[in-house]
Tab-separated table of N, CA and C and ligand atoms in Angstrom:
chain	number	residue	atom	x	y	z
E	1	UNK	N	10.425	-37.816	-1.894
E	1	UNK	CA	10.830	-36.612	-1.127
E	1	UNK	C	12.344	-36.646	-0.892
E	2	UNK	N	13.190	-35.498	-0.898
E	2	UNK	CA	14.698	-35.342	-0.571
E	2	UNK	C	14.824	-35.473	0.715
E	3	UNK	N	16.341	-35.650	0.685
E	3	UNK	CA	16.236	-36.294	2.211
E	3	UNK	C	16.311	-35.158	3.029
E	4	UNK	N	16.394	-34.228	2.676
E	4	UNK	CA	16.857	-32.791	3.598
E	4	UNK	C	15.492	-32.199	3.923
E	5	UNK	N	14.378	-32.700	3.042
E	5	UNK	CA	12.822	-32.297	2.948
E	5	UNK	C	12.194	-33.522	4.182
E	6	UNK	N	13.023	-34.492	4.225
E	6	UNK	CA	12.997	-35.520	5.159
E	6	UNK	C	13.353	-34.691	6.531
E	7	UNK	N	14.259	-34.489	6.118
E	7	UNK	CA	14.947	-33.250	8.099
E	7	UNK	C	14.505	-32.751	8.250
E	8	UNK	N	13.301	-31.423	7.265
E	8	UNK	CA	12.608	-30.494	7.575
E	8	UNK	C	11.395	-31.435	8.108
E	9	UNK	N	11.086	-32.496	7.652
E	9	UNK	CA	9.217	-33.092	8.169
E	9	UNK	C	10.033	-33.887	9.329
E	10	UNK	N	10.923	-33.903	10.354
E	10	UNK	CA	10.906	-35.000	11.202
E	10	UNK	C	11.117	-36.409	11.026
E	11	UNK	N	11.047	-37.019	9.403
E	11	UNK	CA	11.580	-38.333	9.426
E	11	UNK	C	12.542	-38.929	9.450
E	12	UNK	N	13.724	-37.552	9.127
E	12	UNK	CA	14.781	-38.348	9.783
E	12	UNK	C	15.642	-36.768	11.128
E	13	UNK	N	16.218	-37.620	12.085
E	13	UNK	CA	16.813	-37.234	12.514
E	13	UNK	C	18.012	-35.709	12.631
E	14	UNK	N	17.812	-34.470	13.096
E	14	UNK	CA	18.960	-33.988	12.914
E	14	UNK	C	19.785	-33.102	14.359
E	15	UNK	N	20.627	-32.545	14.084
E	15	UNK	CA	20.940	-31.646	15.321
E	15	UNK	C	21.141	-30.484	14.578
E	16	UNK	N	19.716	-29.749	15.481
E	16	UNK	CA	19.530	-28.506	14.820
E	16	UNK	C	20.213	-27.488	15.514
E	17	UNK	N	20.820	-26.575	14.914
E	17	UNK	CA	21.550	-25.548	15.402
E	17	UNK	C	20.862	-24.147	15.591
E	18	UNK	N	19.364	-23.953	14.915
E	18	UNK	CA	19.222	-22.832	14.991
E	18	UNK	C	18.176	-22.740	13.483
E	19	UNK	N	16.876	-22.611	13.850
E	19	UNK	CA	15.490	-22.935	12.730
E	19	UNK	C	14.791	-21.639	13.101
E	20	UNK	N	13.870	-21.263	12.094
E	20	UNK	CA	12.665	-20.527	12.713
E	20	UNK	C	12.144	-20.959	11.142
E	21	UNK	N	10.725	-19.995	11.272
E	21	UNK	CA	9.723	-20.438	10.032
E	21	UNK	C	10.221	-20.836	8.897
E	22	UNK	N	10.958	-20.247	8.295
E	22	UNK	CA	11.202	-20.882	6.971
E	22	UNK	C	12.967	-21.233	6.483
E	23	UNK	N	13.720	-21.251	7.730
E	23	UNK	CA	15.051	-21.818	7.559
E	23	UNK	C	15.530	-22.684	8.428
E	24	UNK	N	16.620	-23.663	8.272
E	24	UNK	CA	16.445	-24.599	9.564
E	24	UNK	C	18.219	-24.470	9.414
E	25	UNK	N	19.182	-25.203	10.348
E	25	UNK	CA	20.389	-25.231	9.884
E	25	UNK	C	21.051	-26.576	10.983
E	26	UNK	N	21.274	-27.188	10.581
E	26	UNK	CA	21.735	-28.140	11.206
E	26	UNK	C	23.042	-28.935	10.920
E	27	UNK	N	23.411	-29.665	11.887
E	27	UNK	CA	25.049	-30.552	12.096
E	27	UNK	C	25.041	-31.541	10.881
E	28	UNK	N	26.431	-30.930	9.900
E	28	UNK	CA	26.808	-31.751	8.787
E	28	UNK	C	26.700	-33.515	9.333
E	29	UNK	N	26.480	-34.476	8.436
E	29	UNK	CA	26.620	-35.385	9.529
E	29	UNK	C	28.007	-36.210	9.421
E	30	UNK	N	28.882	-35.576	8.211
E	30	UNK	CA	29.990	-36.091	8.125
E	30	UNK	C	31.267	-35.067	7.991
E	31	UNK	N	31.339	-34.606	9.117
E	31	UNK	CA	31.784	-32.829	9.072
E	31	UNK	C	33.634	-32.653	8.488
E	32	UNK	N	33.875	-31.505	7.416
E	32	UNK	CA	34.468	-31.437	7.165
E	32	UNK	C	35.782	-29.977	8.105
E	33	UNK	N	34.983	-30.010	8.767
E	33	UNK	CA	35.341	-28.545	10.323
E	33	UNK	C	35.398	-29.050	11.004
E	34	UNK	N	35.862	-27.895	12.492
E	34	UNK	CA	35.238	-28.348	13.135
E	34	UNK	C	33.526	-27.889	13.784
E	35	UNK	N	33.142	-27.212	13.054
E	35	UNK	CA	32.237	-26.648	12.850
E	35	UNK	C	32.000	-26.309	11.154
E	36	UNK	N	30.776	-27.460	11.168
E	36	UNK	CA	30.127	-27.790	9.773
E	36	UNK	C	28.656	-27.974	9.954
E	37	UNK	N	28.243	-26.854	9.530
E	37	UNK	CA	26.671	-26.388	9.729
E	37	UNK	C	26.191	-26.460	8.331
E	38	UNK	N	25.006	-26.977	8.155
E	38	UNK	CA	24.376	-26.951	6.711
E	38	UNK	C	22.618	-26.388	6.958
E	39	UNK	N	22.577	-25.233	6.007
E	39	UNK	CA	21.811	-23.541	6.201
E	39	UNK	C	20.443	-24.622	4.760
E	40	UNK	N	19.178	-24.546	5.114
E	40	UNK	CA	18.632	-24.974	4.065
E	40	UNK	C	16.950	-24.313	4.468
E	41	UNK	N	16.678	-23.552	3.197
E	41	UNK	CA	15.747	-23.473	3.063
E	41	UNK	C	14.678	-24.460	3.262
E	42	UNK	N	13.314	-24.326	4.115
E	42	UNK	CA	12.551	-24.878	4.465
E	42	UNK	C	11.720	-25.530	2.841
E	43	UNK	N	11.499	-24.681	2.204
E	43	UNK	CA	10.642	-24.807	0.628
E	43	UNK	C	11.391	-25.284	-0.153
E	44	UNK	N	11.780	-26.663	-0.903
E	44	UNK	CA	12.525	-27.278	-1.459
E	44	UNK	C	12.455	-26.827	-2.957
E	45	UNK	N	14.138	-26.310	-2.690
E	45	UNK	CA	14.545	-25.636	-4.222
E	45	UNK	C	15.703	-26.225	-4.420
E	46	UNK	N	15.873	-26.710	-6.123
E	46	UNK	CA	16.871	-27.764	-5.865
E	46	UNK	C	17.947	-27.282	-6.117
E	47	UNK	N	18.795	-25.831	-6.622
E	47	UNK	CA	20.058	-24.916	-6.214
E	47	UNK	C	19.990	-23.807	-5.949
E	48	UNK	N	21.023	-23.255	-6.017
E	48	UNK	CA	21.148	-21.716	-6.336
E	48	UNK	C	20.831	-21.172	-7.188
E	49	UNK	N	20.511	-21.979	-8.857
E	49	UNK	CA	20.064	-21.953	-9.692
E	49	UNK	C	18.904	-21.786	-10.057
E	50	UNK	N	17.753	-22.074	-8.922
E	50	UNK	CA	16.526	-21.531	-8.523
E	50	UNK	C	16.042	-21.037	-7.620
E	51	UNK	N	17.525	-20.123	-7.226
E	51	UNK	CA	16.625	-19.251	-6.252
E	51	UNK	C	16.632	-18.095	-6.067
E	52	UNK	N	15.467	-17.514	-5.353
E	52	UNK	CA	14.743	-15.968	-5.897
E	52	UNK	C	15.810	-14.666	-4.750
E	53	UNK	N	15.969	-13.373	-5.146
E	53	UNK	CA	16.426	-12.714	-4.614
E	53	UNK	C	16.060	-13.214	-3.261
E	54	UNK	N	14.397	-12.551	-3.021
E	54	UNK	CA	13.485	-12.685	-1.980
E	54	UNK	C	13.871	-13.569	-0.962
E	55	UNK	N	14.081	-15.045	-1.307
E	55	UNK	CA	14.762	-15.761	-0.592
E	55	UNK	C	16.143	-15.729	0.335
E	56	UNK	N	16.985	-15.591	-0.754
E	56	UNK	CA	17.912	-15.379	-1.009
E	56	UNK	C	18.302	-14.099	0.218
E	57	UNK	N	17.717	-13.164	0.091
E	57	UNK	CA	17.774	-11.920	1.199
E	57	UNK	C	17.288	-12.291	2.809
E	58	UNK	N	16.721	-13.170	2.850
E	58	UNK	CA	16.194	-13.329	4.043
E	58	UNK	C	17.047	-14.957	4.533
E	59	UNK	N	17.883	-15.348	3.648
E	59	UNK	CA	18.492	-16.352	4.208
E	59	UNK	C	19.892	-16.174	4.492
E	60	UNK	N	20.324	-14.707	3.815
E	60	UNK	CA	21.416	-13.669	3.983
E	60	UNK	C	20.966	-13.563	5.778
E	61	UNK	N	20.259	-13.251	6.008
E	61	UNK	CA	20.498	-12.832	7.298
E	61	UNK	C	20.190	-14.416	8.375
E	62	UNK	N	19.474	-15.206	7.729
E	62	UNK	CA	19.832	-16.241	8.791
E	62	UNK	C	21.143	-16.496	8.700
E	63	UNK	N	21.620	-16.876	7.778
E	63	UNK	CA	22.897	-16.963	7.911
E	63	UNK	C	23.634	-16.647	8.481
E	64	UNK	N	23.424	-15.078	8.332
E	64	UNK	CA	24.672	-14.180	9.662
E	64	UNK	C	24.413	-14.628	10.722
E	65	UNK	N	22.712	-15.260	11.311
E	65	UNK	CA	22.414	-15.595	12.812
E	65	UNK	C	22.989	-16.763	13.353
E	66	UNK	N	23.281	-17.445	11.953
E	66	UNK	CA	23.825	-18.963	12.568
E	66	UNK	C	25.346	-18.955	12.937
E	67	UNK	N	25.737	-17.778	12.246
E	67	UNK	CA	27.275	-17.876	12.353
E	67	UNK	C	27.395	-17.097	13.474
E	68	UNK	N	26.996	-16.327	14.257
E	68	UNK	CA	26.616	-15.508	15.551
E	68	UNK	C	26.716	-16.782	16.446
E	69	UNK	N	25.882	-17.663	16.070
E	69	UNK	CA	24.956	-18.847	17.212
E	69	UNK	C	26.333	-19.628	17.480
E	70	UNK	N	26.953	-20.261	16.487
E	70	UNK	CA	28.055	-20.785	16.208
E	70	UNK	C	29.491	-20.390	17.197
E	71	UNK	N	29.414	-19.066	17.455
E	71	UNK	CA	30.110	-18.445	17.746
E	71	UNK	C	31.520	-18.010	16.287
E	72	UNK	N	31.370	-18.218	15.137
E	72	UNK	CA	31.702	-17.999	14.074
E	72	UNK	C	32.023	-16.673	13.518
E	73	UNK	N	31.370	-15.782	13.853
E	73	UNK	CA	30.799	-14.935	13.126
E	73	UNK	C	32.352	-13.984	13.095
E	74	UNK	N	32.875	-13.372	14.634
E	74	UNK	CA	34.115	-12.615	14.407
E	74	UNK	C	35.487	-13.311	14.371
E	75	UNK	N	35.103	-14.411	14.607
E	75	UNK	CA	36.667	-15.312	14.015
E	75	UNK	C	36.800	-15.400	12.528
E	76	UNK	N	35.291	-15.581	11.501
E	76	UNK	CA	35.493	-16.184	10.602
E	76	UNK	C	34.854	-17.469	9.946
E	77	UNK	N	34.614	-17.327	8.826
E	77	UNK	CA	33.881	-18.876	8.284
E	77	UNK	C	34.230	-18.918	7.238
E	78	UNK	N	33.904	-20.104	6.899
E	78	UNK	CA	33.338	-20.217	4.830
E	78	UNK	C	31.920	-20.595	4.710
E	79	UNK	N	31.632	-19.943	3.584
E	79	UNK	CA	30.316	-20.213	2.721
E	79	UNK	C	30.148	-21.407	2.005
E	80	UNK	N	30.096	-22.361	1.780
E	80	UNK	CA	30.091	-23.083	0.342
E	80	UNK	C	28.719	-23.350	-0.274
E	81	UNK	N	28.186	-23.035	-1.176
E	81	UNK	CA	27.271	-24.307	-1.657
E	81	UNK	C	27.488	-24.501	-2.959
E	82	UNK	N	27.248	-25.951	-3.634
E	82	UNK	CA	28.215	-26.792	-4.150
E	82	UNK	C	26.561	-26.762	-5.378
E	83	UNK	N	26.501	-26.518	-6.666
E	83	UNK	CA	26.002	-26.417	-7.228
E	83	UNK	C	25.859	-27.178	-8.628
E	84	UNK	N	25.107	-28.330	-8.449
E	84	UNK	CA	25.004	-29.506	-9.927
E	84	UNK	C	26.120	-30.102	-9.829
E	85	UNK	N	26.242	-30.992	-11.302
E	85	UNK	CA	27.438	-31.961	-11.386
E	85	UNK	C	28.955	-31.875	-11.132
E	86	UNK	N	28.684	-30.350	-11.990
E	86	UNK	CA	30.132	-30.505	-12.151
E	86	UNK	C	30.943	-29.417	-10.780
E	87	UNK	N	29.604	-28.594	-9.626
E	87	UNK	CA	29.610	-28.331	-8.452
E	87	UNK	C	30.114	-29.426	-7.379
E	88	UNK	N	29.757	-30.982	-7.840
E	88	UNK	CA	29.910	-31.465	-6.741
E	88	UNK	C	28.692	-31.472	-5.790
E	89	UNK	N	27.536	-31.366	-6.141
E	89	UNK	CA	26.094	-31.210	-5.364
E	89	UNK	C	26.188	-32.544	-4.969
E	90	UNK	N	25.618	-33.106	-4.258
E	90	UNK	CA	25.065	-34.592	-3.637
E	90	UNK	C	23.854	-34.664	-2.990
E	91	UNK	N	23.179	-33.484	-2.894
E	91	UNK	CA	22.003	-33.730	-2.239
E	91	UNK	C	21.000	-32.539	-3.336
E	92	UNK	N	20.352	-32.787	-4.038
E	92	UNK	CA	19.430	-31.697	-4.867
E	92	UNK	C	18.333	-30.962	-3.562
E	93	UNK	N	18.729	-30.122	-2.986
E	93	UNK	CA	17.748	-29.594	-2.152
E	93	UNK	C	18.839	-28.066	-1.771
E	94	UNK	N	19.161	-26.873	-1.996
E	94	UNK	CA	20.500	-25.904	-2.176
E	94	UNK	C	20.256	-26.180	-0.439
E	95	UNK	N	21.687	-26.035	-0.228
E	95	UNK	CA	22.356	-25.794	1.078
E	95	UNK	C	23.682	-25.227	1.090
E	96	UNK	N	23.825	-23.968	1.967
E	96	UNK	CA	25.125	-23.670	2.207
E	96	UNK	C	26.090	-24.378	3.244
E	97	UNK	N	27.180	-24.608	3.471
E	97	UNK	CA	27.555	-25.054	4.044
E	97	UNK	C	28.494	-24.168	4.896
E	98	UNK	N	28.456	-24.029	6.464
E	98	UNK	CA	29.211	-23.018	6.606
E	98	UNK	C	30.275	-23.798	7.617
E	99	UNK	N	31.212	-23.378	7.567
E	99	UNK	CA	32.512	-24.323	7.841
E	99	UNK	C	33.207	-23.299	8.907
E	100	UNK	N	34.065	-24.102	9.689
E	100	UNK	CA	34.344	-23.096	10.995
E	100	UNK	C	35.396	-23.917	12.028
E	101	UNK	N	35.393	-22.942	13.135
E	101	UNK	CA	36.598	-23.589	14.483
E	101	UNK	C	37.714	-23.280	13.754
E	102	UNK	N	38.491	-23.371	12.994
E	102	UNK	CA	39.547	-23.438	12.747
E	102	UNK	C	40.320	-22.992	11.179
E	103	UNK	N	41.729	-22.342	11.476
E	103	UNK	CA	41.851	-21.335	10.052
E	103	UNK	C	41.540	-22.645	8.932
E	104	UNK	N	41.017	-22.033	8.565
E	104	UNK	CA	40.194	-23.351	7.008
E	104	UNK	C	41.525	-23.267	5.841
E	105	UNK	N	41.821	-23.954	5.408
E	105	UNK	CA	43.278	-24.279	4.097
E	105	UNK	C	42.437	-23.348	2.878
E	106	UNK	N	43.633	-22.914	2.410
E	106	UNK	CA	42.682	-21.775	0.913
E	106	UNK	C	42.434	-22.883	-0.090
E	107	UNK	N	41.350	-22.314	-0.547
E	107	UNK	CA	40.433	-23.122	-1.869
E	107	UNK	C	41.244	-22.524	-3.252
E	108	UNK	N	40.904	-21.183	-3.009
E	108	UNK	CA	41.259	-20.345	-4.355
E	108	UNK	C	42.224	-19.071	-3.768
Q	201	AMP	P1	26.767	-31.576	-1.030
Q	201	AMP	O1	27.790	-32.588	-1.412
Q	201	AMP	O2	27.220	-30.150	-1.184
Q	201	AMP	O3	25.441	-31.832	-1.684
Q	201	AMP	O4	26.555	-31.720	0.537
Q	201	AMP	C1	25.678	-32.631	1.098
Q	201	AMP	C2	26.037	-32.727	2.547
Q	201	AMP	O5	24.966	-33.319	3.232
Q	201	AMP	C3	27.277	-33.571	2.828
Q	201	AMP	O6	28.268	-32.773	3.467
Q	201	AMP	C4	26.758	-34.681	3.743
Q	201	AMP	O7	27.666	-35.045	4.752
Q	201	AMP	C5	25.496	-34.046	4.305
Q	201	AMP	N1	24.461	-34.975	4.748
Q	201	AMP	C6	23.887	-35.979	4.041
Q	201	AMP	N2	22.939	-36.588	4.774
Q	201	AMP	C7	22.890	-35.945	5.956
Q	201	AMP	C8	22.103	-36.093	7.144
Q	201	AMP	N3	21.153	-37.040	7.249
Q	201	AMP	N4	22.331	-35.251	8.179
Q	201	AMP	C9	23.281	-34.305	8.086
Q	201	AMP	N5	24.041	-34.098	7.000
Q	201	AMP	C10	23.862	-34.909	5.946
């Protein structure tokens, strides 16, 4: 089992920011913000690469809820999720990462 499928069953530890039935989102544990939230589907899909509109639409809006919860939402965030090898993935289970508190340095 992945370890993020581990956070969703309780075996390991997390600080959850904000879950309901089928999304959970919890404290990066090695945060690159100061606010670093990681958004993960409850049903283990291992990117973006497999995943369905359907999903996809309904995690569109958790999303917006976490960045609300966060207090994020009218200051500002980033999105990331980091997709396969040459993405930089480290955990096969898709997670966005939403990054925050403070003006973030440009990527692109
Ligand atoms: P990525 O490199 O995009 O796959 O991101 C994986 C993220 O998971 C990294 O930012 C890690 O710090 C984070 N991470 C790994 N294990 C845990 C954990 N047990 N609790 C919280 N975050 C974790």
């Amino acid at each position: 089992m992945c370890i993020f499928c581990k956070i969703i069953d309780g075996e390991i530890p997390n600080k959850t920011v904000l879950e309901n039935d089928n999304f959970l989102a919890f404290e990066d544990i090695n945060p690159s913000a100061p606010i670093h939230v990681l958004i993960i589907p409850k049903v283990h899909i291992q990117s973006f690469n497999e995943m369905t509109p359907n999903i996809m639409a309904d995690m569109t809006s958790f999303i917006q809820e976490v960045a609300l919860t966060v207090g994020a939402k009218s200051d500002g965030y980033r999105l990331i999720t980091n997709i396969g090898e040459n993405g930089g993935q480290g955990v096969s289970h898709i997670h966005f990462h939403l990054l925050a508190g403070e003006k973030l340095g440009k990527l692109i």
